[in-house]
Structure formats: C-alpha cells, structure tokens
Amino acid sequence: MNNLLYARLAKTNLSKNRQNILPYLLSCIGTVVMFFIMDTLAQGSGFDSMIGKDTILTVMGMGTYIIGLFAVIFLIYSNSFLMKRRQKEIGLYNILGLEKGHIGKVMFLETIMTSLISMIAGIGLGILGSKLSLLLLFRFLHVPAVLGFYISITGILFCVAGFGAIFLIILALNLARVQMNNPVELLKGGNTGEREPRAKWLMALLGMICLGVGYYLAVTTESPIQAIFIFLLAVILVMAGTYLLFTAGSIVILKLLRKNKKFYCKTSNFISVSGMIYRMKQNAAGLASICILSTGVLLLLSMTVSLYFGMGDIMVNRYPFDTDAQISGISQEQSEQFQKVFAQAIEDYQVPAEKTVTEMYLEIGCKQGKNGIMIGQAYSYSEDGNSVDLYTIRQSEYEKLTGEKTDLHDGEIFAWYPSEKENDILKIDDRDFAVKKWLEKAPLSAMTNLVSNMAAIVVTDSDFEYIDGLRTKMYEGVDAYEAGKDLTVHFGADIRGSNEEKIRYGQAVYQALKDYCRSGGGSENTIVIGGVRQSEYETYYVDNGSILFIGIFLGALFLMGTAMIIYYKQISEGYEDQGRFQIMQKVGMSRREVKGAIRRQILLVFFIPLVMAMVHISMAFPLIRRLLLLFGMANTKLYVGCTAGTVLAFALVYGLIYSMTARSYYKIVEKA
C-alpha cells in the first residue's frame, strides 16, 4: 500500500465520521483559541505603562497553566468517546486485511490532519480573539483601550509545541488501544459492558463519607484564614465523593428501587429503572465530570461577579473614610502630635471635610479561650485558628468619641464581643472584668477587619495600663515595642466634592501624616498604613477586573467542556439505544410509549449532574462566603443574588445544550 492510499483512507474516515469528528475538531479549535489568547495576554503586550501590570500578568499566567492542564485532560477524554464510536470501524479494517501497522499509519495521518486544522484555525481565530479579549479586559480594568494590532510569534510557537505534544499523546493512546485489542473485540466494542453492574456498597459508602466530610468542612469552617487551606481539601473530597457516588452509589440506589416491588412493577418504573442501571454503568464517569465542571463554572462566575460588583462595599470596608490612615507603634504624646498634624493639614489645604474622626486605642492579637480572652505568647494565638483581635479603649477616649458618660471604676468595662455570650463577667487572662454594659455595635470605625474575630472593651486608665503591660510581656523578646509606646491612632475624613477633589485633598492630608512620621514624629517601630479611597479604585479594578476576566474565560472553557461531554454522551447512547428501541417495540410497547420511557431516562440522567452541582454550590456557600471576606467582600445578599443569577443563567444554557444535543440522539434512535 502506498502512502497516497493511506492519505485517502484517512481523509475518507474523517469525512464519513464527521458527525463524531466535527464536535471533537471544534473542541480542539476552541481549546487552542482560548490557550493562545490567554498566553498572548500573559506575555504583557498592551500593559507596559499600566498600574498593577505585575498583578495582571500573574493572573493571566495562572490562567494559561489552568487552560493547558484542562486541554490535556479534556482532549484525551473527548478522544476516548470518539474512539469508542470507531471501534467497529477499526475492527472491520483489520478483518478486511489491514494490519495493525497499516491502521496505525492511517490514524497517524488522521491525527496530522486534525491537528493541523485545529492549530491553524485555532491560532488564526486566536489572533483575532486576542485583540477582542484585550479590549474586554481593558473595559473590566477601567482603563483606556490601546489601539494597534499585535501578533505574538512566541505565543504561536508555544501553542504549536504544546498542542503538538498533546496530539502526539492522543495518537500514542489510540495506537496502544489498537495494538492491545484483537479484531473480534473491536467489532464487539459497541456491545461490551452490557452485563449488569454489581452493587458496590463499599465504594458507595466511601463516596458518602467523602461527600459528607467535604460538606462538613465547608459548613463548619469559621475562620477565613483556615478557609484558604480547607477549601482545597474540601474540593478534593467533594470531587472524590461525586465520582464514587455516580459510579457506585447510583447503582446501589437503583438496585434498592428494583427490590421495592410496589415501585418497580409499574410499567414506566420498570423500564426506567432497568435502563438507568445500564446507563449509569456506562456513563457515570462522564456524568460526574459534567457535575464537577458545572460546579466549577458556577463557583468561578458567582465569586468573580460578586467581587466585581461588590466594589463599593469592598472599598468602604478597606477605607471607612475618603482619606484613611492608621498610625501604630506610637506613644500617647506622639499620638497627640499626629492629631495636631492631621488638624493642621485639614486647615492648611482648606479641605472641605464633611466629617473627621480621630481614634486612639491599643490593639492586641489574642487567643479566644473557653472562658474569655487569653493574652498569651506572641503569635501563638493564630496557630489553632481561635484568634481574636482585642481593641482596648480608654474611657476618656470613648467619651470623646461618643459624648456618652461612662462612669467606670477599676475592674468595670463596656464590652463589644459578638462571638461571646453577653455574660456579666468577661475574663481577660486571669482577671475577671465586670461588664457594666454590652455595646450594640463596634465602638471604633477602625474595626473593619473582616478576617479576624474582633472584640472591644472600654476600660479605666488603670486597667488600660494593666492590659498594655500584658501585651508588652507577651511580646517580650519578639519585638522592640515598649509599654505606652504601642498605641494606634486612626484618622479619617470624608470630603465633599468630585472624585478628583477627593483624591487631591485626601492625598495631601495623607502625605502630611507620612511626611511627619519620616521627619521623626514617630519611632523606629511606627508604621503608617491607609490611603485615599478614590485613588485606590484603580488598583482595585486591576486586581478584581483581571479576576473577573479570568473567571468568565475559564467559565466559558468549562462550559464548552460540559457541552462536549453531553453531546458525545447523547450520540453514544443513541447508537446503544437503537437495539433497545427495537426490542421494546417487539414486546408490545407502542412507539409513543417507548419514546416516552427513553425521554424520561435521558432527562433524569442528564439533569442529575445539574441538580448535584446546585447542591454542591449550596453546601459550599458558607466556605465561599468566608473566602470572600479575605477580599473585603462582606455583602452576603449581593453574593446570594450573583449566585442565584449565575445558577439560573447556567441552567438555561445547560437546558439549551441538552435540547440541541437531544435532537441528534432522537435522529439516531428513530432510525431503528
């Protein structure tokens, strides 16, 4: 056989199998397009003079690696569906006289053709799409669009090398499948797996345990810091539990339904349950993949959309005032000098301030004990996640801020501690303080930390010195803070005027405080943090706009993967159900009854992953809400709304994908 004949066979195979090949080819092209676009953006073209360039490139680079990993898994998975449909064809070639080496040459040429089409079309569309994606990204970042057209040669070469390697892996797997199977097995490929599956109770139980533990971790994790580490573990457990429940648990449930004679002996239930047992055996892994991909899409989009549209709330949490500054590591005298500088800057720059605030307090990182608050060894409080930030305020300072008379005596306090029951006594270290009044809200506007558990107490001057001494002892040998020189003062000012005026006046005041600190107004331990809210929006858009972009991008990628898996499952089951369709008609069922029974099975099978994904999302809600606190997002209602909107939109798209692929299924079945 000459090479021309091999080429003709390869071309004919691709043409005759276009119903199966075309979706696979489109998936390859789509994956190449997305990888090329993301890699082009990660190279930094168009971001040269942009604030936050490093953040953008980091996010885009992470997206490139995720798409690359997805491409390997997804294309190999899609190819397995394709090869399953072609087993009889390959077996027939072998029976007709083609050796396995000849079939290997044909498959090699097929791979060359599909890879060339995929990469040429993918890179071409990627070049066009990269500019459109860049414009979309600029819109999310709220920066002017950059005109011009750029073609990344490095991106082309990287894309060709990467996907060339993936197609070679796919070819190697296909050749291995041909070599390992004999022609008879290949010809019977469509009938394999018809033996009734066994009920694997142990695997089903393990799946329930994995899912239960994953759900438990998601629901019970309280600390946002712990949520970072718990999230990955919960994801692994839920993924494992999902696969085990779909592959083993579904069979167990169906067989239990079959044992229920009252339920099983009804005609519609008999057909549905019997058919579902075989469907779940053959398609459980694919359905689990659909469920996990759907969950990934929903999580990505709901989180990123929430972060983007929760911008206002996030910025207010970070900066309670238009200009906001916290100066820590100072004494009482230094605090008073900073207050003078702040007031003088307001006057000198003629700042149209609507409201100003000055708050002085002592902040201590403590451990939340069973009976109160423990001021223990420095930094040990965070080891078990039971940390609490204790804000201690002098009664004179509290009276100045609120205008409320405290009339406290030593050993008496006002307290705000949401996680503690409102008892008459609050224990701090080994000392009991009588709670004269429980405050309804946080007494300081500086208490905006959403990550840590917080508490605040108002004490007498004597008790203030006592607690300060405990803090100094706690940090003995760790840092150079001395008692009385570890205070924090918070300055805030709301400014009338346009955004430009707020930035101009706010930066002037903030800079005056920083300049005074640099000139010796503080000590070597003094730290000035804060900023001007309006000027920080640009940084915020860079951070969260790029995250929103990558969320939408990866969401679209996972959605494409979901659609592809659904399509191939519909096609595979269509050919498998042709025989079942004929048998059910031969035993006396009408065409309408048969079609109705099959429709119920298909609807149930393909919408179970969506329902399961919604369950995953609902159980992940507490954990995701705590993760969002790390970004400053505390608006739970907004997150609920974004999640509900995302789920609704995805359900509509999912239903549309199903309806479109179902047409191909019914066309195949009705040919029987």
XYZ file of C-alpha atoms in Angstrom, residues 24 71-83 170 173 243 282-290 293 561 564-565 568-569:
32
model
C -14.149 16.900 18.505
C -6.655 20.936 27.428
C -4.646 17.789 28.192
C -7.403 16.179 30.264
C -10.329 17.346 28.143
C -8.926 16.431 24.717
C -7.811 12.992 25.880
C -11.260 12.470 27.429
C -13.042 13.622 24.254
C -10.846 11.378 22.135
C -11.845 8.378 24.269
C -15.505 8.970 23.331
C -14.527 9.271 19.688
C -12.500 6.064 19.700
C -3.568 11.139 21.923
C -3.072 6.212 23.284
C -17.223 10.266 41.251
C -21.558 3.214 31.115
C -21.921 6.917 31.726
C -21.307 7.502 35.431
C -17.787 8.922 34.965
C -19.000 11.288 32.242
C -21.941 12.458 34.360
C -19.629 13.030 37.324
C -17.358 15.082 35.055
C -20.338 17.154 33.911
C -17.353 21.063 35.534
C -16.198 21.007 28.045
C -18.867 18.476 24.527
C -19.308 15.687 27.049
C -20.849 12.688 22.933
C -22.957 11.013 25.578
